[in-house]
Amino acid sequence: MANITSTPATPPPRDPSLSSFQLTPEQVKHIELNRLKAKAKQREKEQEASTSSLANANNKRPIGVTPAVSNSPTAPSASKPLKRDSRLGTYFEYDLSKMVNSKGGFLLEDGNEIDEEVQRKEKERERQRARQNLDPPMHLDPALNPKCRECNSMDIDQTFRRVFRCLICKKCENQYPEKYSLLTKTECKEDYLLTDPELRDEELLPHLLKANPHASTYANMMLYVRYQVEEFAWKKWGSPEALDAEYERRVAEKKKKKNKKFEQGLRDLRKRTKESVWQRRRDEEHKHVFSAPEAGPDGTGQQYNIPSGNTTTFAGDLYHHPPVKQTIHITGAADLTTT
């Protein structure tokens, strides 16, 4: 009795709900992956059994595709490389993607060093462009911040400040177009009589470059602030009145040159017209060649015009002179010359 009580008893079966409840999410995921792998292996075995070469109930081989990795003699084999044709002779094969231009072996350059240098310069340019495009920081002290020259606002247009060195806000820029509107290079040359070297000088007249709206292949537009252009023009010509007088003088001179050119062309046209009339008269000049005088049936003399066949009749005594050959030059309807 004592031996029976000392023998360990078999523990009761564990409740499956409690065991599944105690599994961690990682364990459940691992179990699910193993189950899917087992089902995939079982499916592969069934496919291999279905594609067997054994005869079926109708004593026919089943139709199936032999995989390329199979050891069956009917499995598709990899294509063999083509043999070298002996008729092509001796030749060498080169991989052009791996060839390097050594420039005769004397000027071989290290591409890695060149690439690194180009990349370093490009990064430096990008940093410079980034610094130029960044707006300057604002100070905590309002007295240290730049202010608009019109309304003392701190909302400065950074494009005007950076390019034109002008402190102006957007509101005042739109409110005073007679001072802060942008002029093109053509307008500055035509309205203010400024030269191209003056307009290209950054110290005299700073300008903003923009893409040409008419065509992308045209040169960039050069834009100027109106008040800066006017200040330089007043300084150059002395006053607005002097600029207007110079403008009127140039317009009058241009008109005078145009009239002079027109009159010269008219004179050339008249000259060419006279020459053409004279040449036409000269081309119309022709000669009449007459034969020797002959006695007519009524005692008169006759001469024949050789080119045209016309007959000229003379008085009775005119044909008794020795035979002569007469030529009449006719230059016009009123001109008649006899030789």
PDB file of C-alpha atoms in Angstrom, residues 70-262:
ATOM      1  CA  SER A  70      14.536  17.741 -63.796  1.00  0.00           C
ATOM      2  CA  ASN A  71      17.002  14.903 -64.447  1.00  0.00           C
ATOM      3  CA  SER A  72      14.758  13.421 -67.115  1.00  0.00           C
ATOM      4  CA  PRO A  73      16.362  12.916 -70.545  1.00  0.00           C
ATOM      5  CA  THR A  74      13.419  14.773 -72.068  1.00  0.00           C
ATOM      6  CA  ALA A  75      14.078  17.876 -69.948  1.00  0.00           C
ATOM      7  CA  PRO A  76      15.009  20.990 -71.973  1.00  0.00           C
ATOM      8  CA  SER A  77      18.736  21.595 -72.051  1.00  0.00           C
ATOM      9  CA  ALA A  78      20.505  24.955 -72.055  1.00  0.00           C
ATOM     10  CA  SER A  79      21.538  26.277 -75.477  1.00  0.00           C
ATOM     11  CA  LYS A  80      25.144  25.518 -76.288  1.00  0.00           C
ATOM     12  CA  PRO A  81      27.436  28.351 -77.396  1.00  0.00           C
ATOM     13  CA  LEU A  82      27.978  28.678 -81.133  1.00  0.00           C
ATOM     14  CA  LYS A  83      31.167  27.304 -82.554  1.00  0.00           C
ATOM     15  CA  ARG A  84      33.696  29.654 -84.041  1.00  0.00           C
ATOM     16  CA  ASP A  85      33.450  29.785 -87.828  1.00  0.00           C
ATOM     17  CA  SER A  86      36.821  29.020 -89.399  1.00  0.00           C
ATOM     18  CA  ARG A  87      35.916  30.956 -92.545  1.00  0.00           C
ATOM     19  CA  LEU A  88      36.103  34.251 -90.635  1.00  0.00           C
ATOM     20  CA  GLY A  89      39.811  33.814 -90.123  1.00  0.00           C
ATOM     21  CA  THR A  90      41.731  35.010 -87.101  1.00  0.00           C
ATOM     22  CA  TYR A  91      40.076  37.785 -85.126  1.00  0.00           C
ATOM     23  CA  PHE A  92      40.032  39.097 -81.578  1.00  0.00           C
ATOM     24  CA  GLU A  93      36.984  39.792 -79.472  1.00  0.00           C
ATOM     25  CA  TYR A  94      36.913  42.957 -77.343  1.00  0.00           C
ATOM     26  CA  ASP A  95      34.510  44.086 -74.670  1.00  0.00           C
ATOM     27  CA  LEU A  96      34.047  47.738 -75.633  1.00  0.00           C
ATOM     28  CA  SER A  97      32.369  48.541 -72.329  1.00  0.00           C
ATOM     29  CA  LYS A  98      35.635  47.811 -70.508  1.00  0.00           C
ATOM     30  CA  MET A  99      38.000  49.557 -72.915  1.00  0.00           C
ATOM     31  CA  VAL A 100      39.805  52.733 -71.800  1.00  0.00           C
ATOM     32  CA  ASN A 101      41.285  55.397 -74.058  1.00  0.00           C
ATOM     33  CA  SER A 102      44.929  55.466 -72.959  1.00  0.00           C
ATOM     34  CA  LYS A 103      45.808  58.234 -75.473  1.00  0.00           C
ATOM     35  CA  GLY A 104      48.875  56.388 -76.684  1.00  0.00           C
ATOM     36  CA  GLY A 105      50.049  55.562 -73.170  1.00  0.00           C
ATOM     37  CA  PHE A 106      51.442  59.050 -72.513  1.00  0.00           C
ATOM     38  CA  LEU A 107      48.435  61.013 -71.225  1.00  0.00           C
ATOM     39  CA  LEU A 108      46.592  58.438 -69.167  1.00  0.00           C
ATOM     40  CA  GLU A 109      44.338  60.196 -66.677  1.00  0.00           C
ATOM     41  CA  ASP A 110      42.883  58.791 -63.534  1.00  0.00           C
ATOM     42  CA  GLY A 111      39.140  58.965 -63.912  1.00  0.00           C
ATOM     43  CA  ASN A 112      38.457  58.655 -60.200  1.00  0.00           C
ATOM     44  CA  GLU A 113      40.504  61.739 -59.361  1.00  0.00           C
ATOM     45  CA  ILE A 114      38.808  63.724 -62.138  1.00  0.00           C
ATOM     46  CA  ASP A 115      35.370  62.688 -60.971  1.00  0.00           C
ATOM     47  CA  GLU A 116      36.178  63.605 -57.397  1.00  0.00           C
ATOM     48  CA  GLU A 117      37.475  67.028 -58.442  1.00  0.00           C
ATOM     49  CA  VAL A 118      34.390  67.718 -60.558  1.00  0.00           C
ATOM     50  CA  GLN A 119      32.096  66.622 -57.768  1.00  0.00           C
ATOM     51  CA  ARG A 120      33.923  68.813 -55.263  1.00  0.00           C
ATOM     52  CA  LYS A 121      33.610  71.893 -57.502  1.00  0.00           C
ATOM     53  CA  GLU A 122      29.951  71.186 -58.185  1.00  0.00           C
ATOM     54  CA  LYS A 123      29.206  70.887 -54.476  1.00  0.00           C
ATOM     55  CA  GLU A 124      31.026  74.162 -53.836  1.00  0.00           C
ATOM     56  CA  ARG A 125      28.915  75.886 -56.502  1.00  0.00           C
ATOM     57  CA  GLU A 126      25.734  74.481 -54.969  1.00  0.00           C
ATOM     58  CA  ARG A 127      26.754  75.811 -51.549  1.00  0.00           C
ATOM     59  CA  GLN A 128      27.442  79.253 -53.034  1.00  0.00           C
ATOM     60  CA  ARG A 129      24.070  79.304 -54.803  1.00  0.00           C
ATOM     61  CA  ALA A 130      22.355  78.239 -51.594  1.00  0.00           C
ATOM     62  CA  ARG A 131      24.067  81.037 -49.643  1.00  0.00           C
ATOM     63  CA  GLN A 132      23.027  83.584 -52.274  1.00  0.00           C
ATOM     64  CA  ASN A 133      19.408  82.450 -52.274  1.00  0.00           C
ATOM     65  CA  LEU A 134      19.097  82.420 -48.495  1.00  0.00           C
ATOM     66  CA  ASP A 135      17.426  85.436 -46.948  1.00  0.00           C
ATOM     67  CA  PRO A 136      19.493  87.273 -44.324  1.00  0.00           C
ATOM     68  CA  PRO A 137      18.485  86.513 -40.733  1.00  0.00           C
ATOM     69  CA  MET A 138      16.281  88.865 -38.765  1.00  0.00           C
ATOM     70  CA  HIS A 139      17.671  90.492 -35.617  1.00  0.00           C
ATOM     71  CA  LEU A 140      15.797  90.479 -32.362  1.00  0.00           C
ATOM     72  CA  ASP A 141      16.454  94.186 -32.027  1.00  0.00           C
ATOM     73  CA  PRO A 142      14.164  96.007 -34.540  1.00  0.00           C
ATOM     74  CA  ALA A 143      16.643  98.859 -34.820  1.00  0.00           C
ATOM     75  CA  LEU A 144      19.213  96.541 -36.443  1.00  0.00           C
ATOM     76  CA  ASN A 145      16.876  95.258 -39.166  1.00  0.00           C
ATOM     77  CA  PRO A 146      16.762  97.041 -42.574  1.00  0.00           C
ATOM     78  CA  LYS A 147      13.628  99.075 -43.237  1.00  0.00           C
ATOM     79  CA  CYS A 148      11.758 100.168 -46.338  1.00  0.00           C
ATOM     80  CA  ARG A 149      12.846 103.547 -47.660  1.00  0.00           C
ATOM     81  CA  GLU A 150       9.234 104.612 -48.147  1.00  0.00           C
ATOM     82  CA  CYS A 151       7.213 103.232 -45.227  1.00  0.00           C
ATOM     83  CA  ASN A 152       9.921 101.961 -42.795  1.00  0.00           C
ATOM     84  CA  SER A 153       8.506  98.440 -42.964  1.00  0.00           C
ATOM     85  CA  MET A 154      10.790  95.483 -42.239  1.00  0.00           C
ATOM     86  CA  ASP A 155       9.140  93.327 -44.933  1.00  0.00           C
ATOM     87  CA  ILE A 156      11.912  93.947 -47.478  1.00  0.00           C
ATOM     88  CA  ASP A 157      11.855  92.509 -51.003  1.00  0.00           C
ATOM     89  CA  GLN A 158      15.022  90.422 -50.963  1.00  0.00           C
ATOM     90  CA  THR A 159      15.351  90.411 -54.772  1.00  0.00           C
ATOM     91  CA  PHE A 160      15.546  94.210 -54.873  1.00  0.00           C
ATOM     92  CA  ARG A 161      17.911  94.184 -51.919  1.00  0.00           C
ATOM     93  CA  ARG A 162      20.251  91.546 -53.350  1.00  0.00           C
ATOM     94  CA  VAL A 163      20.280  92.654 -57.028  1.00  0.00           C
ATOM     95  CA  PHE A 164      19.559  96.393 -57.028  1.00  0.00           C
ATOM     96  CA  ARG A 165      20.777  97.169 -53.481  1.00  0.00           C
ATOM     97  CA  CYS A 166      17.450  98.892 -52.882  1.00  0.00           C
ATOM     98  CA  LEU A 167      15.470  98.563 -49.621  1.00  0.00           C
ATOM     99  CA  ILE A 168      11.829  98.513 -50.644  1.00  0.00           C
ATOM    100  CA  CYS A 169       8.829  96.417 -49.646  1.00  0.00           C
ATOM    101  CA  LYS A 170       6.336  94.765 -51.983  1.00  0.00           C
ATOM    102  CA  LYS A 171       3.563  97.164 -51.038  1.00  0.00           C
ATOM    103  CA  CYS A 172       5.550 100.299 -51.888  1.00  0.00           C
ATOM    104  CA  GLU A 173       6.914  98.655 -55.029  1.00  0.00           C
ATOM    105  CA  ASN A 174       3.366  98.270 -56.359  1.00  0.00           C
ATOM    106  CA  GLN A 175       2.225 101.623 -54.951  1.00  0.00           C
ATOM    107  CA  TYR A 176       4.944 103.689 -56.680  1.00  0.00           C
ATOM    108  CA  PRO A 177       5.393 102.258 -60.196  1.00  0.00           C
ATOM    109  CA  GLU A 178       6.829 105.584 -61.430  1.00  0.00           C
ATOM    110  CA  LYS A 179       9.892 104.901 -59.263  1.00  0.00           C
ATOM    111  CA  TYR A 180      10.245 101.144 -58.786  1.00  0.00           C
ATOM    112  CA  SER A 181       8.896  99.614 -61.999  1.00  0.00           C
ATOM    113  CA  LEU A 182      11.318  97.556 -64.078  1.00  0.00           C
ATOM    114  CA  LEU A 183      12.538  98.718 -67.487  1.00  0.00           C
ATOM    115  CA  THR A 184      14.006  96.578 -70.233  1.00  0.00           C
ATOM    116  CA  LYS A 185      17.322  97.289 -71.888  1.00  0.00           C
ATOM    117  CA  THR A 186      15.621  98.407 -75.122  1.00  0.00           C
ATOM    118  CA  GLU A 187      13.455 100.931 -73.269  1.00  0.00           C
ATOM    119  CA  CYS A 188      16.505 102.382 -71.530  1.00  0.00           C
ATOM    120  CA  LYS A 189      18.352 102.801 -74.835  1.00  0.00           C
ATOM    121  CA  GLU A 190      15.426 104.347 -76.721  1.00  0.00           C
ATOM    122  CA  ASP A 191      13.821 106.529 -74.012  1.00  0.00           C
ATOM    123  CA  TYR A 192      16.860 107.612 -71.986  1.00  0.00           C
ATOM    124  CA  LEU A 193      19.513 107.475 -74.766  1.00  0.00           C
ATOM    125  CA  LEU A 194      21.892 105.237 -72.815  1.00  0.00           C
ATOM    126  CA  THR A 195      24.615 103.220 -74.521  1.00  0.00           C
ATOM    127  CA  ASP A 196      25.170  99.494 -74.349  1.00  0.00           C
ATOM    128  CA  PRO A 197      28.439  99.682 -72.316  1.00  0.00           C
ATOM    129  CA  GLU A 198      26.699 101.867 -69.731  1.00  0.00           C
ATOM    130  CA  LEU A 199      23.828  99.413 -69.385  1.00  0.00           C
ATOM    131  CA  ARG A 200      26.191  96.469 -68.964  1.00  0.00           C
ATOM    132  CA  ASP A 201      28.171  98.123 -66.162  1.00  0.00           C
ATOM    133  CA  GLU A 202      27.049  96.568 -62.861  1.00  0.00           C
ATOM    134  CA  GLU A 203      28.517  99.410 -60.812  1.00  0.00           C
ATOM    135  CA  LEU A 204      26.608 102.101 -62.715  1.00  0.00           C
ATOM    136  CA  LEU A 205      23.326 100.302 -63.303  1.00  0.00           C
ATOM    137  CA  PRO A 206      22.681  96.958 -61.560  1.00  0.00           C
ATOM    138  CA  HIS A 207      20.303  94.765 -63.519  1.00  0.00           C
ATOM    139  CA  LEU A 208      18.291  91.592 -63.080  1.00  0.00           C
ATOM    140  CA  LEU A 209      18.558  88.757 -65.618  1.00  0.00           C
ATOM    141  CA  LYS A 210      15.382  86.910 -66.579  1.00  0.00           C
ATOM    142  CA  ALA A 211      14.497  84.392 -69.273  1.00  0.00           C
ATOM    143  CA  ASN A 212      13.176  85.928 -72.475  1.00  0.00           C
ATOM    144  CA  PRO A 213       9.389  85.347 -72.701  1.00  0.00           C
ATOM    145  CA  HIS A 214       9.367  85.426 -76.521  1.00  0.00           C
ATOM    146  CA  ALA A 215      11.614  82.376 -77.075  1.00  0.00           C
ATOM    147  CA  SER A 216      13.894  80.257 -74.944  1.00  0.00           C
ATOM    148  CA  THR A 217      16.713  80.575 -77.484  1.00  0.00           C
ATOM    149  CA  TYR A 218      16.767  84.383 -77.259  1.00  0.00           C
ATOM    150  CA  ALA A 219      19.162  86.224 -74.955  1.00  0.00           C
ATOM    151  CA  ASN A 220      18.093  86.846 -71.369  1.00  0.00           C
ATOM    152  CA  MET A 221      16.254  90.057 -70.533  1.00  0.00           C
ATOM    153  CA  MET A 222      18.123  92.743 -68.572  1.00  0.00           C
ATOM    154  CA  LEU A 223      15.751  94.596 -66.218  1.00  0.00           C
ATOM    155  CA  TYR A 224      16.537  97.911 -64.499  1.00  0.00           C
ATOM    156  CA  VAL A 225      14.814  99.943 -61.774  1.00  0.00           C
ATOM    157  CA  ARG A 226      13.269 103.108 -63.176  1.00  0.00           C
ATOM    158  CA  TYR A 227      14.502 105.574 -60.544  1.00  0.00           C
ATOM    159  CA  GLN A 228      18.116 104.360 -60.894  1.00  0.00           C
ATOM    160  CA  VAL A 229      17.977 104.729 -64.680  1.00  0.00           C
ATOM    161  CA  GLU A 230      16.478 108.215 -64.411  1.00  0.00           C
ATOM    162  CA  GLU A 231      19.088 109.348 -61.880  1.00  0.00           C
ATOM    163  CA  PHE A 232      21.911 108.214 -64.160  1.00  0.00           C
ATOM    164  CA  ALA A 233      20.246 109.773 -67.242  1.00  0.00           C
ATOM    165  CA  TRP A 234      19.764 113.173 -65.475  1.00  0.00           C
ATOM    166  CA  LYS A 235      23.386 113.043 -64.401  1.00  0.00           C
ATOM    167  CA  LYS A 236      24.548 112.232 -67.937  1.00  0.00           C
ATOM    168  CA  TRP A 237      22.444 114.777 -69.869  1.00  0.00           C
ATOM    169  CA  GLY A 238      22.153 117.435 -67.155  1.00  0.00           C
ATOM    170  CA  SER A 239      18.368 117.646 -66.795  1.00  0.00           C
ATOM    171  CA  PRO A 240      15.149 116.146 -68.182  1.00  0.00           C
ATOM    172  CA  GLU A 241      14.782 119.146 -70.514  1.00  0.00           C
ATOM    173  CA  ALA A 242      18.255 118.548 -71.949  1.00  0.00           C
ATOM    174  CA  LEU A 243      17.356 114.885 -72.491  1.00  0.00           C
ATOM    175  CA  ASP A 244      14.182 115.886 -74.356  1.00  0.00           C
ATOM    176  CA  ALA A 245      16.142 118.343 -76.520  1.00  0.00           C
ATOM    177  CA  GLU A 246      18.714 115.669 -77.381  1.00  0.00           C
ATOM    178  CA  TYR A 247      15.929 113.227 -78.180  1.00  0.00           C
ATOM    179  CA  GLU A 248      14.233 115.727 -80.541  1.00  0.00           C
ATOM    180  CA  ARG A 249      17.575 116.514 -82.203  1.00  0.00           C
ATOM    181  CA  ARG A 250      18.223 112.842 -82.879  1.00  0.00           C
ATOM    182  CA  VAL A 251      14.715 112.325 -84.214  1.00  0.00           C
ATOM    183  CA  ALA A 252      15.111 115.306 -86.582  1.00  0.00           C
ATOM    184  CA  GLU A 253      18.517 114.075 -87.723  1.00  0.00           C
ATOM    185  CA  LYS A 254      17.130 110.623 -88.343  1.00  0.00           C
ATOM    186  CA  LYS A 255      14.269 112.090 -90.361  1.00  0.00           C
ATOM    187  CA  LYS A 256      16.696 114.229 -92.351  1.00  0.00           C
ATOM    188  CA  LYS A 257      18.846 111.209 -93.181  1.00  0.00           C
ATOM    189  CA  LYS A 258      15.762 109.284 -94.213  1.00  0.00           C
ATOM    190  CA  ASN A 259      14.627 112.078 -96.561  1.00  0.00           C
ATOM    191  CA  LYS A 260      18.119 112.384 -98.000  1.00  0.00           C
ATOM    192  CA  LYS A 261      18.223 108.682 -98.684  1.00  0.00           C
ATOM    193  CA  PHE A 262      14.804 108.844-100.329  1.00  0.00           C
TER     194      PHE A 262
END
